[in-house]
mmCIF file of C-alpha atoms in Angstrom:
data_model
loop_
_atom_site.group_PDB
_atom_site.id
_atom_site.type_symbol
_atom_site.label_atom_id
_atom_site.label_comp_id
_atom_site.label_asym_id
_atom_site.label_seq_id
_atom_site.Cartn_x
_atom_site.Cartn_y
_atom_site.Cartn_z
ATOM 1 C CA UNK A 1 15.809 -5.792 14.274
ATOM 2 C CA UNK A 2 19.165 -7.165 13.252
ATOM 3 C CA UNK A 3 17.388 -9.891 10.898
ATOM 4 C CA UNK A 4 15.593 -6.970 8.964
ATOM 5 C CA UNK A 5 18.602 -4.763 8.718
ATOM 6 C CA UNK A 6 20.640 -7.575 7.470
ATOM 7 C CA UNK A 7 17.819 -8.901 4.776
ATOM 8 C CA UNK A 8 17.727 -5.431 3.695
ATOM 9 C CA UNK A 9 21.509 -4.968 3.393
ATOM 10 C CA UNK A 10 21.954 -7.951 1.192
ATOM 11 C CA UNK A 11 18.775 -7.655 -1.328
ATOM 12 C CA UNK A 12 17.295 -4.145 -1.041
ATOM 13 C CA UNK A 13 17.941 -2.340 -3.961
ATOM 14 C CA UNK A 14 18.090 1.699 -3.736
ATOM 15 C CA UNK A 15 16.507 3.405 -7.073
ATOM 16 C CA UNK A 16 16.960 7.152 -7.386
ATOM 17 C CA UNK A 17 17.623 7.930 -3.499
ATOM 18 C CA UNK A 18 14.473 8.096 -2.479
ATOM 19 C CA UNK A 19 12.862 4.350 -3.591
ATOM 20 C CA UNK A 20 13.857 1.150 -1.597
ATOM 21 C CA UNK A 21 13.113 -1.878 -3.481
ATOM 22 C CA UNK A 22 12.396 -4.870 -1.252
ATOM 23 C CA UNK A 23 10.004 -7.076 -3.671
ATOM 24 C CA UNK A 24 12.047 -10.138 -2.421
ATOM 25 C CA UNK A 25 11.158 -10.472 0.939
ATOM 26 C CA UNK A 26 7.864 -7.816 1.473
ATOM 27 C CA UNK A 27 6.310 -6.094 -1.396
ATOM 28 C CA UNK A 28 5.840 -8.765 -3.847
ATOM 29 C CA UNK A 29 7.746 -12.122 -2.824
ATOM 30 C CA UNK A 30 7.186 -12.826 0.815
ATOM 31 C CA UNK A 31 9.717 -14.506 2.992
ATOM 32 C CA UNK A 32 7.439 -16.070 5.722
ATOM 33 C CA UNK A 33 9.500 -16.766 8.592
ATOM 34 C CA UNK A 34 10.915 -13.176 8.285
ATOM 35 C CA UNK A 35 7.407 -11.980 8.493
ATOM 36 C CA UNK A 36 6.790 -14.382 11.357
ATOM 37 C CA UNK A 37 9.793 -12.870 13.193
ATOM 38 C CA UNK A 38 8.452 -9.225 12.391
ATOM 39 C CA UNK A 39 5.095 -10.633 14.068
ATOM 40 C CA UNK A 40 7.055 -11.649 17.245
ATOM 41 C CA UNK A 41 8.974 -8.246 17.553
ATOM 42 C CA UNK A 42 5.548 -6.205 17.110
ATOM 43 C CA UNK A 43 4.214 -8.310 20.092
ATOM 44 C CA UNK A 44 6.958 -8.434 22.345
ATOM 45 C CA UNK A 45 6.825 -4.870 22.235
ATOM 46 C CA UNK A 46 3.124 -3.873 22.400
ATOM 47 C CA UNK A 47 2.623 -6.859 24.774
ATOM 48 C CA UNK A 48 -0.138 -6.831 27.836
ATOM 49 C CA UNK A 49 -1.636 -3.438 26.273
ATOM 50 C CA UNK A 50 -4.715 -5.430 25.522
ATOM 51 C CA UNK A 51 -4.467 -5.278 21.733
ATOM 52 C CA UNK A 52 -7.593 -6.924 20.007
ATOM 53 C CA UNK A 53 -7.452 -5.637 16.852
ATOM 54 C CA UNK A 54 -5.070 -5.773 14.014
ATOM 55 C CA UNK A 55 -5.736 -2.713 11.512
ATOM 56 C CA UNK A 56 -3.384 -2.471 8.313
ATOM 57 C CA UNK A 57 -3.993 -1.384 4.846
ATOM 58 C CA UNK A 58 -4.084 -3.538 1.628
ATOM 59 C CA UNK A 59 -1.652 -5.154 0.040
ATOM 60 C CA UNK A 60 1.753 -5.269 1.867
ATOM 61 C CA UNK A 61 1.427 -5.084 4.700
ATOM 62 C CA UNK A 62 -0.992 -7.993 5.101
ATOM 63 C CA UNK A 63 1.220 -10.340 5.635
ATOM 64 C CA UNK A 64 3.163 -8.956 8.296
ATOM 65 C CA UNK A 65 -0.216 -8.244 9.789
ATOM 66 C CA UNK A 66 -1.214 -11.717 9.729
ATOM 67 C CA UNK A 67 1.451 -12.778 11.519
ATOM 68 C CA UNK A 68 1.535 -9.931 14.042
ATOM 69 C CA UNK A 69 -2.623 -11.079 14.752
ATOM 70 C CA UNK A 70 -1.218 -14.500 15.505
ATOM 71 C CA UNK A 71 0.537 -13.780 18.840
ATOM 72 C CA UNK A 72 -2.102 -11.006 19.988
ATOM 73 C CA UNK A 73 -4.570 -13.653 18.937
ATOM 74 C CA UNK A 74 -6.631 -10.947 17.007
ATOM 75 C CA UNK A 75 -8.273 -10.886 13.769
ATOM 76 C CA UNK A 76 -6.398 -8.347 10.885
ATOM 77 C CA UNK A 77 -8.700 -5.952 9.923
ATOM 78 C CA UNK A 78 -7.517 -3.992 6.378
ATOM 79 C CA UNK A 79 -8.784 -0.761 5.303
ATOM 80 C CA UNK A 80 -9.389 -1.543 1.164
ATOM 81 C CA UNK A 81 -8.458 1.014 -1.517
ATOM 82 C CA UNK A 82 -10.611 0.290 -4.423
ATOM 83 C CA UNK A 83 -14.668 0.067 -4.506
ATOM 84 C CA UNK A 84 -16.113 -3.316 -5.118
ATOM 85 C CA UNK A 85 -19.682 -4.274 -5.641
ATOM 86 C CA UNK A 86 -19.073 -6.051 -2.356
ATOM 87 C CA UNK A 87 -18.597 -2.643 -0.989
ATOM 88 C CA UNK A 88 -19.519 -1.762 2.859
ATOM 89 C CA UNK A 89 -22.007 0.812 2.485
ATOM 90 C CA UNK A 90 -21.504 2.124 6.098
ATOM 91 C CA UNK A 91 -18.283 2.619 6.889
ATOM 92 C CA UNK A 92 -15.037 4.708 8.233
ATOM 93 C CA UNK A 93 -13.267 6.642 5.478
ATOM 94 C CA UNK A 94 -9.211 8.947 5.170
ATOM 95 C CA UNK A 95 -7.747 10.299 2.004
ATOM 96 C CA UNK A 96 -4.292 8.701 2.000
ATOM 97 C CA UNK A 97 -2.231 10.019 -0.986
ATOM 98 C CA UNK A 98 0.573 7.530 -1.988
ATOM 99 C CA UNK A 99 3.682 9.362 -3.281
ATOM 100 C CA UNK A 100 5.087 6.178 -4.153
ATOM 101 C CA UNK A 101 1.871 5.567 -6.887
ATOM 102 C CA UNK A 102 1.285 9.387 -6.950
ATOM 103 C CA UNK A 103 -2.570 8.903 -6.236
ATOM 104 C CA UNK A 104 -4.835 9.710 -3.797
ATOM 105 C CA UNK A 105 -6.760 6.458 -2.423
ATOM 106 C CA UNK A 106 -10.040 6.865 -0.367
ATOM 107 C CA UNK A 107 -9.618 3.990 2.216
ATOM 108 C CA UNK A 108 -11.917 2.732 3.995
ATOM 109 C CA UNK A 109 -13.160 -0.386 6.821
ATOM 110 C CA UNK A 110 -16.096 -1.134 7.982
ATOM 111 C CA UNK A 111 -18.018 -0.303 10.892
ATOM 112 C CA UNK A 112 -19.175 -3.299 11.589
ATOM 113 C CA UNK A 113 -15.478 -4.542 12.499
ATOM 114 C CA UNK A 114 -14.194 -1.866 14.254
ATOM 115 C CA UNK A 115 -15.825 0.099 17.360
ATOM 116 C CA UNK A 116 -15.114 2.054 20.502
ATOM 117 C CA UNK A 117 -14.311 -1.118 22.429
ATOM 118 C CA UNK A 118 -11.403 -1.752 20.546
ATOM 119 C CA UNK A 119 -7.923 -1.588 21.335
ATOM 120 C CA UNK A 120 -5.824 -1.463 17.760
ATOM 121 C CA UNK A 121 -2.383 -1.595 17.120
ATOM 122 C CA UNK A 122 -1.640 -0.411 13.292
ATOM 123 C CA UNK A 123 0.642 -2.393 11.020
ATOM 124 C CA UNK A 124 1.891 -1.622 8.263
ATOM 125 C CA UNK A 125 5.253 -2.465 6.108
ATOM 126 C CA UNK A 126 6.582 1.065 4.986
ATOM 127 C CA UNK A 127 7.031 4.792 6.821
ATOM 128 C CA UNK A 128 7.818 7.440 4.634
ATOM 129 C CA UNK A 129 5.284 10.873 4.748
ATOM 130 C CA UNK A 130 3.186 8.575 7.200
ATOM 131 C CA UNK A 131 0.115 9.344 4.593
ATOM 132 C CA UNK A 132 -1.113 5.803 5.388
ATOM 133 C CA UNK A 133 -0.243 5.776 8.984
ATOM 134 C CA UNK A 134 -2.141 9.025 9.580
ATOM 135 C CA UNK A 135 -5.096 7.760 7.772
ATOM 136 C CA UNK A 136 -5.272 5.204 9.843
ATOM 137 C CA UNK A 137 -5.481 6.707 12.722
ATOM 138 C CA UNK A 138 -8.309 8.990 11.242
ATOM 139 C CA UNK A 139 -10.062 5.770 11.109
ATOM 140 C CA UNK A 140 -9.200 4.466 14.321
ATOM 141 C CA UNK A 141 -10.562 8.030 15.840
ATOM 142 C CA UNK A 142 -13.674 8.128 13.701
ATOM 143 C CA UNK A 143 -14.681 4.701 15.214
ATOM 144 C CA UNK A 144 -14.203 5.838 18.865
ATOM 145 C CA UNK A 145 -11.610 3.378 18.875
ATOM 146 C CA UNK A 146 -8.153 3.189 21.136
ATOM 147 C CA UNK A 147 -4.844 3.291 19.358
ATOM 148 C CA UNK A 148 -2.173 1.764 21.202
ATOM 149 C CA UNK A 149 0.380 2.460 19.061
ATOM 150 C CA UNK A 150 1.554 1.737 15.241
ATOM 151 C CA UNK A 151 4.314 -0.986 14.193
ATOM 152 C CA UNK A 152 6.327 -0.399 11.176
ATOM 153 C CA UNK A 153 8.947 -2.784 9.061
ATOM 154 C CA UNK A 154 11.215 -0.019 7.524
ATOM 155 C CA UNK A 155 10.640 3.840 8.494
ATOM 156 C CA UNK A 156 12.489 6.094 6.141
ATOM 157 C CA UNK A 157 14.393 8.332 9.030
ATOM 158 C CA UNK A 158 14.945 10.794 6.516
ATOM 159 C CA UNK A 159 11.165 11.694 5.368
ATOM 160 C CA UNK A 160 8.992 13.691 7.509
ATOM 161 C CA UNK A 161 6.330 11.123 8.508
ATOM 162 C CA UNK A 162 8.123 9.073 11.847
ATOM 163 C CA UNK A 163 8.017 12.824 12.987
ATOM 164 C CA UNK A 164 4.585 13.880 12.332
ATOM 165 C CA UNK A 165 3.598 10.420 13.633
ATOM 166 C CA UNK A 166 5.222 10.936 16.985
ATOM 167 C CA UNK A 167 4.248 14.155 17.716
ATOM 168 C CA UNK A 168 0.420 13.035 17.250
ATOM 169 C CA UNK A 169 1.132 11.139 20.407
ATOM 170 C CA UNK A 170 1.414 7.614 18.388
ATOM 171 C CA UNK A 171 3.454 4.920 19.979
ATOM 172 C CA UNK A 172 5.654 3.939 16.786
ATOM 173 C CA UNK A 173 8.140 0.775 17.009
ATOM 174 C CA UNK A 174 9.729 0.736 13.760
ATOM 175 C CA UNK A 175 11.806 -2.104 13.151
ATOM 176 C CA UNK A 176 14.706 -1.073 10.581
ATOM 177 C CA UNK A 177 14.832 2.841 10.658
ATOM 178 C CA UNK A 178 16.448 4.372 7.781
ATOM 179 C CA UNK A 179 19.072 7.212 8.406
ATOM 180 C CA UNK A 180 20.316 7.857 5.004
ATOM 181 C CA UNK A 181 20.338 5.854 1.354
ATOM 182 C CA UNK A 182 21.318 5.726 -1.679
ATOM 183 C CA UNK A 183 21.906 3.354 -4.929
ATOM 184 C CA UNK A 184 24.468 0.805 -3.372
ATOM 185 C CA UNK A 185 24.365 1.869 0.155
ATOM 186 C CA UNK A 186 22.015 1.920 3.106
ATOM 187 C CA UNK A 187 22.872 3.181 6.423
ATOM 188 C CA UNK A 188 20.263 2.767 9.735
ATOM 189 C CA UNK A 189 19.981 4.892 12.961
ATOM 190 C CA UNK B 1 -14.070 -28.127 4.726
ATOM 191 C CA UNK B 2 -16.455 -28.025 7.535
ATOM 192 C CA UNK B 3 -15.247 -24.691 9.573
ATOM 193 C CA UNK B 4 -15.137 -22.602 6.890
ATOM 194 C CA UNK B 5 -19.073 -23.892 5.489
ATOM 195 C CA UNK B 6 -20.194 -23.480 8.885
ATOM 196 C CA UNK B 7 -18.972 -19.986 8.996
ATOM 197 C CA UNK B 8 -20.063 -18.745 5.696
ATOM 198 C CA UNK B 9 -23.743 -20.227 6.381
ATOM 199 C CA UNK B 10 -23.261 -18.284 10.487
ATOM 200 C CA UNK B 11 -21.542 -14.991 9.058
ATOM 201 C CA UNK B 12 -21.332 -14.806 4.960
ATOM 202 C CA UNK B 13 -24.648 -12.495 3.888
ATOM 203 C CA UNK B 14 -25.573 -13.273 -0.125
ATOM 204 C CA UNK B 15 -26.851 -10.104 -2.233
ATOM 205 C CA UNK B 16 -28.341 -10.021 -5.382
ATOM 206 C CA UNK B 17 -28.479 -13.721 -5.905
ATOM 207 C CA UNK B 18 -24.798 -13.557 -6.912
ATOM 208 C CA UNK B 19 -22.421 -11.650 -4.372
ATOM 209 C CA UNK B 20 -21.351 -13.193 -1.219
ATOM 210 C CA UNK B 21 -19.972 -10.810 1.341
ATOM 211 C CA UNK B 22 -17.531 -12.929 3.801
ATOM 212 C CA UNK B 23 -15.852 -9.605 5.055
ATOM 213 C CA UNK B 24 -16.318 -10.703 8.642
ATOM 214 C CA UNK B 25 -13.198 -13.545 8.165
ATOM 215 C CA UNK B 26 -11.650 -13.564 4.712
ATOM 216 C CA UNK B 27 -11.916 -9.933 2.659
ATOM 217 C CA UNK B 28 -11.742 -7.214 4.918
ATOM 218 C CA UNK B 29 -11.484 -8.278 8.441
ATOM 219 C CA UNK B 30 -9.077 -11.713 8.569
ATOM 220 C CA UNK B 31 -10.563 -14.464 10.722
ATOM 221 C CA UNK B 32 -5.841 -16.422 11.504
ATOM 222 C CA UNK B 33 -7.291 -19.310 13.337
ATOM 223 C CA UNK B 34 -9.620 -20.196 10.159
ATOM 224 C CA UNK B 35 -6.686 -18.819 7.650
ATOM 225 C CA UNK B 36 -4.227 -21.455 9.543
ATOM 226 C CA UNK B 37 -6.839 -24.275 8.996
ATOM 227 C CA UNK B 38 -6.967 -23.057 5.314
ATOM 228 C CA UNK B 39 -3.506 -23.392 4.915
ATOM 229 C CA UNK B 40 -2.959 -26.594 6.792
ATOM 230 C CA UNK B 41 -5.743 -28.017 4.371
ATOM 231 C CA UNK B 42 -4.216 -27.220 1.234
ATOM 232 C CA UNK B 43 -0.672 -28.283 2.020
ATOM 233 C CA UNK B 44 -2.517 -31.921 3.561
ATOM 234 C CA UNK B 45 -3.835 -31.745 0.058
ATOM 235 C CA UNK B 46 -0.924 -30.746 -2.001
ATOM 236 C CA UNK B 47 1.598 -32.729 -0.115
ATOM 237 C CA UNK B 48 4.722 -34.413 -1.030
ATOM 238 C CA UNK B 49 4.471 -32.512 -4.422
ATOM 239 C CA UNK B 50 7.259 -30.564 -4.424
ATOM 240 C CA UNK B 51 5.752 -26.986 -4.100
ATOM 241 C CA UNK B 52 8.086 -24.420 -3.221
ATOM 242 C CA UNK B 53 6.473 -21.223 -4.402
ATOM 243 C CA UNK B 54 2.790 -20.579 -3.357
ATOM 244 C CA UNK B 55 1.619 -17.826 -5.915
ATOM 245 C CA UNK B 56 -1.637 -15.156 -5.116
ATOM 246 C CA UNK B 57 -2.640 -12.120 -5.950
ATOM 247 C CA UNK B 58 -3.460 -8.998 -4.012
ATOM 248 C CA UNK B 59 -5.616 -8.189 -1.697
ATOM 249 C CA UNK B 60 -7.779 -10.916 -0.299
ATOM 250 C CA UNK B 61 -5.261 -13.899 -1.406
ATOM 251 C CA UNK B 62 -2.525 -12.951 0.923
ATOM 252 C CA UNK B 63 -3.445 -13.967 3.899
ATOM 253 C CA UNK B 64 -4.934 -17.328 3.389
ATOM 254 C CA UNK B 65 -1.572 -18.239 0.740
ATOM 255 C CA UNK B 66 1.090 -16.783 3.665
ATOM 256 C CA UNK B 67 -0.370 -19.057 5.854
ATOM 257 C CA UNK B 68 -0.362 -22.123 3.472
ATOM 258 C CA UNK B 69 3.343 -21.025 2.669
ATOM 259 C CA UNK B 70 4.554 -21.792 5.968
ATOM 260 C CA UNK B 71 3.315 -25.588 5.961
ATOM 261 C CA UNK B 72 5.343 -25.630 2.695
ATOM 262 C CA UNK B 73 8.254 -24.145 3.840
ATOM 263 C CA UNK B 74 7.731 -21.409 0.514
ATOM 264 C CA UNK B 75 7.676 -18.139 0.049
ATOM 265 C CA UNK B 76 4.542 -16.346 -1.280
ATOM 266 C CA UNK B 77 4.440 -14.362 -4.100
ATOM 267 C CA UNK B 78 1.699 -12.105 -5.044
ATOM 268 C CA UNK B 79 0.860 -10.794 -8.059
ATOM 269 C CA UNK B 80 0.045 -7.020 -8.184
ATOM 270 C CA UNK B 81 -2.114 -4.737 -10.224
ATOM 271 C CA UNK B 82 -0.824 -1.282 -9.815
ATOM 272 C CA UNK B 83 2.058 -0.076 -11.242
ATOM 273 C CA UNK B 84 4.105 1.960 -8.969
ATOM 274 C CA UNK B 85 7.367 3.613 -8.897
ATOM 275 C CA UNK B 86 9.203 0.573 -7.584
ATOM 276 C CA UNK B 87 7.044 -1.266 -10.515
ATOM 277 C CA UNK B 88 9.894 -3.936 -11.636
ATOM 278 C CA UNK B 89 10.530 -3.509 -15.252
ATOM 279 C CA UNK B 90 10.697 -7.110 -16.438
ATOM 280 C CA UNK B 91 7.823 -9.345 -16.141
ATOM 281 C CA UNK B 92 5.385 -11.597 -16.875
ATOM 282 C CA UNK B 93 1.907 -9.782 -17.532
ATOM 283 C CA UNK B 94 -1.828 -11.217 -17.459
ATOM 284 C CA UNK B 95 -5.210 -9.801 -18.672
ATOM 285 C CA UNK B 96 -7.638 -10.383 -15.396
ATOM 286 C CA UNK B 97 -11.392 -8.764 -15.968
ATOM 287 C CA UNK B 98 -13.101 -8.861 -12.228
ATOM 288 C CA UNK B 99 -16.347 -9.046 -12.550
ATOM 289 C CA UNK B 100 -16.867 -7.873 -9.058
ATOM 290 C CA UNK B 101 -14.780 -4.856 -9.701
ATOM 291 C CA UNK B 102 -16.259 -4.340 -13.052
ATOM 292 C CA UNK B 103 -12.504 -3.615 -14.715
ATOM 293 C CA UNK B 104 -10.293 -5.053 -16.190
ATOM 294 C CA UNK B 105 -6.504 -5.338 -14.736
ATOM 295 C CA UNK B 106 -2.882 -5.983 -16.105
ATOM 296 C CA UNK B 107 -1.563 -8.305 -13.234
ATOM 297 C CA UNK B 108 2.119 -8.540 -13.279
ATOM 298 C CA UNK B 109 5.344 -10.559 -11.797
ATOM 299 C CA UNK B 110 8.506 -10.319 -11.433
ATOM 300 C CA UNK B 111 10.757 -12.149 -13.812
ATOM 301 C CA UNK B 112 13.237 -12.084 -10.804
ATOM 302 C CA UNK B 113 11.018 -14.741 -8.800
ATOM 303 C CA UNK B 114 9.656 -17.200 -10.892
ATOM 304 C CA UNK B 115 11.977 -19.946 -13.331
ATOM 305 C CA UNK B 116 11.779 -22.915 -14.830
ATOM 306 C CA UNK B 117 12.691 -24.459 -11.473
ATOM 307 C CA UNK B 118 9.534 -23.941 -9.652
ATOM 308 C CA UNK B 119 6.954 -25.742 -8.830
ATOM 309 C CA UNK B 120 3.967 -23.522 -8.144
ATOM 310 C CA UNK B 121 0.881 -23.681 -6.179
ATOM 311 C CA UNK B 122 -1.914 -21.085 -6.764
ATOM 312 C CA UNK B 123 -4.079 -19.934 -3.781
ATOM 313 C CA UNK B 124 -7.035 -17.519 -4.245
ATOM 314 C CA UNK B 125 -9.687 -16.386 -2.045
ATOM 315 C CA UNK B 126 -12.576 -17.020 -4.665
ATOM 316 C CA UNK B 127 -12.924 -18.859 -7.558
ATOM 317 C CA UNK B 128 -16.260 -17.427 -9.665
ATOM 318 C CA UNK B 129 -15.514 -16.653 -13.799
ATOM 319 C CA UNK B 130 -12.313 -18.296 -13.108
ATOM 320 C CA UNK B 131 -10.548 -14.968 -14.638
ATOM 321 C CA UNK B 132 -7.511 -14.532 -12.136
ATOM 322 C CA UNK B 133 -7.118 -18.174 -11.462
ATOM 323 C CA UNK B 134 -6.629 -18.440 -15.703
ATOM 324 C CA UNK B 135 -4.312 -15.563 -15.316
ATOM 325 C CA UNK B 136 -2.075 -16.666 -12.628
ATOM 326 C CA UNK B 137 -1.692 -20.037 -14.677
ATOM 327 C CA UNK B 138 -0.835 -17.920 -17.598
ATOM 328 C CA UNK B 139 1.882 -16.360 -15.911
ATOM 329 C CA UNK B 140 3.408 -19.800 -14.657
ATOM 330 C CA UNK B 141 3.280 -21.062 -18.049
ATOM 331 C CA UNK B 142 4.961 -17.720 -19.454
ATOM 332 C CA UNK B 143 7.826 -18.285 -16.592
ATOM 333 C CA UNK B 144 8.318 -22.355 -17.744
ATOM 334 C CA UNK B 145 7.531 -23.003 -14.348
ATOM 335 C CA UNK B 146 5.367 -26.199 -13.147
ATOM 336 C CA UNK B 147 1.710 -25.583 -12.131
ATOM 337 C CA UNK B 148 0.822 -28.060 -9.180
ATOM 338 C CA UNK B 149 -2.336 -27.304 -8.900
ATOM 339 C CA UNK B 150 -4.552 -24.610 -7.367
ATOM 340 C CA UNK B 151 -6.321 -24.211 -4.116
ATOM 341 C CA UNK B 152 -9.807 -22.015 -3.336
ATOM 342 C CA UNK B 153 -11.219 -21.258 -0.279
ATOM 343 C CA UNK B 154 -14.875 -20.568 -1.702
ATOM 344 C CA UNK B 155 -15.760 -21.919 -5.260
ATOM 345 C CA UNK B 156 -18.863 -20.498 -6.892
ATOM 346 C CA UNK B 157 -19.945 -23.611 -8.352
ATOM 347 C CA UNK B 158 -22.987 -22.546 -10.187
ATOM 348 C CA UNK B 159 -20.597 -20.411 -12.207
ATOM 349 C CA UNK B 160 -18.177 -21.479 -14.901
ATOM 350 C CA UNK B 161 -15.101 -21.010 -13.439
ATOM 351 C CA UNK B 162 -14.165 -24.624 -12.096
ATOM 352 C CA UNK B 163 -15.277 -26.064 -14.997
ATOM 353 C CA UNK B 164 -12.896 -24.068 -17.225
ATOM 354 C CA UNK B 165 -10.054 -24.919 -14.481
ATOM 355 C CA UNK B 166 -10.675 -28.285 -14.354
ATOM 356 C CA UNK B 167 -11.197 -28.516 -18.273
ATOM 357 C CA UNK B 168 -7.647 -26.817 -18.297
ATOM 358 C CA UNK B 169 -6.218 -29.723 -16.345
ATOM 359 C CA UNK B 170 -5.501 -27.924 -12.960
ATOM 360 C CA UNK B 171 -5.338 -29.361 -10.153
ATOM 361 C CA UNK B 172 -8.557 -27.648 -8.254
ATOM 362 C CA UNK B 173 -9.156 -28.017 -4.483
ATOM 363 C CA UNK B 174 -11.941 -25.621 -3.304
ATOM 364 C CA UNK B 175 -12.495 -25.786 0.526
ATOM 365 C CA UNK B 176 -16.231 -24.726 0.136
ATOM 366 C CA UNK B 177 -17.806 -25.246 -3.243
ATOM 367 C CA UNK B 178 -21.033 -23.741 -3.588
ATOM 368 C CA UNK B 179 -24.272 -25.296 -5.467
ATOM 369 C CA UNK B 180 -26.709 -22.229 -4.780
ATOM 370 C CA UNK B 181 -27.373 -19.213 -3.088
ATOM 371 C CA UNK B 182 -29.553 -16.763 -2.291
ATOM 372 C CA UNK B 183 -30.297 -13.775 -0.015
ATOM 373 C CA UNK B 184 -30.544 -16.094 3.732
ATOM 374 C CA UNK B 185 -29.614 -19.754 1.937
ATOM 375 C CA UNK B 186 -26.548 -21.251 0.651
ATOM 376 C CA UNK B 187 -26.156 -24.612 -0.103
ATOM 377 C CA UNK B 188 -22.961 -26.273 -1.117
ATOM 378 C CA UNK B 189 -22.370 -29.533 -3.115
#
């Protein structure tokens, strides 16, 4: 997606080779009709495959989500990170280690909102070791659900996870796919 | 705002007399059509005030601000709790203690995307102690940016919250402002 590789050219910064820094447009400040557009790409793509569902993971890649839900008219559904005293008590759980925050979250949705009728297409805003992704997936299996396939806004090429993604038999449409990066210059496939 | 009472009194379940779960459209699975309404209520409200940044904070605040960003024509930004690796080293901090979450959390911006120049708009999914809403306006006042006013879609009005907002001279619109509640009744003012 030319309008992603472009925003990504001119304010992504590259930090120590392996960290993109896009806070301007998608992990902090959000630039809305770029996420709109991202939307529109996810369902030109995964069009008439009956997608109902929405499923993403707090916090970034909510938005794109949102937007995404709009043209399947679907409700998001994300899989939270932290306990609350609103917590589900029955629900779907996957260990999803972040090596970006070097933790290991226990995520986890509801059963309520997600069951073997279901047709889900994942969102989510980054593809690196596909941690999140995979998790996911868990979830969407545990429920019985379908997975039609998983739309990404920037898959690092270079990291093992578009890979392990595909072979599990996951449709993936990733719209800016990283080849190779580092501080000052990024180069796509 | 009628929509959104009628579908906290058809879906929202109270517990303990002081937790209301609403995960079925607003924090876990994301009900767009309502979140659109949401949004096109708070800019009807906030009109022809210059806002050009809508400011949140993660999770549950996304959605509902991304969607009142487009009738502004803004960006969101969304302030974040964890540090990561791609944390941004200078920035404006805030002390928020959840009381749902029982901890206490250093919420943080960017420098980078918030100046003197903006004029901000606060959106939050809940408005109870009034504890992130205080810290978000903290954080505007640290950047010498202009506070417009701040917009919640459910107000728990039997708590102190609004009244320290309002007493702070913000700008409050709740869509849903709750008098009482208990387990199968809610009643709003």
């Amino acid at each position: 997606m030319d309008q992603l590789k472009q925003k990504i050219l001119t304010e992504g910064r590259v930090k120590d080779a392996n960290i993109l820094i896009v806070d301007s447009f998608l992990n902090h400040q959000l630039d809305i009709p770029l996420m709109d557009a991202m939307g529109r790409e996810f369902a030109k793509y995964f069009n008439a495959r009956g997608v109902n569902k929405i499923l993403t993971i707090e916090a970034s890649g909510i938005a794109v989500a949102a937007f995404t839900a709009r043209y399947f008219e679907a409700p998001v559904l994300f899989a939270r990170k932290t306990p609350t005293l609103t917590a589900i008590e029955d629900k779907y759980t996957a260990e999803v280690y972040s090596f970006t925050k070097q933790v290991s979250n226990r995520v986890f949705v509801s059963r309520r909102y997600l069951t073997p009728e279901d047709n889900v297409l994942v969102i989510d805003d980054f593809l690196a070791h596909g941690q999140a992704l995979l998790g996911l997936a868990e979830i969407v299996r545990q429920a019985g659900a379908t997975l039609v396939g998983a739309g990404i806004v920037i898959e690092k090429g270079f990291q093992k996870g578009g890979g392990l993604v595909r072979e599990a038999g996951i449709d993936l449409l990733s719209l800016a796919r990283i080849k190779s990066m580092e501080p000052g210059r990024v180069e796509f496939f």
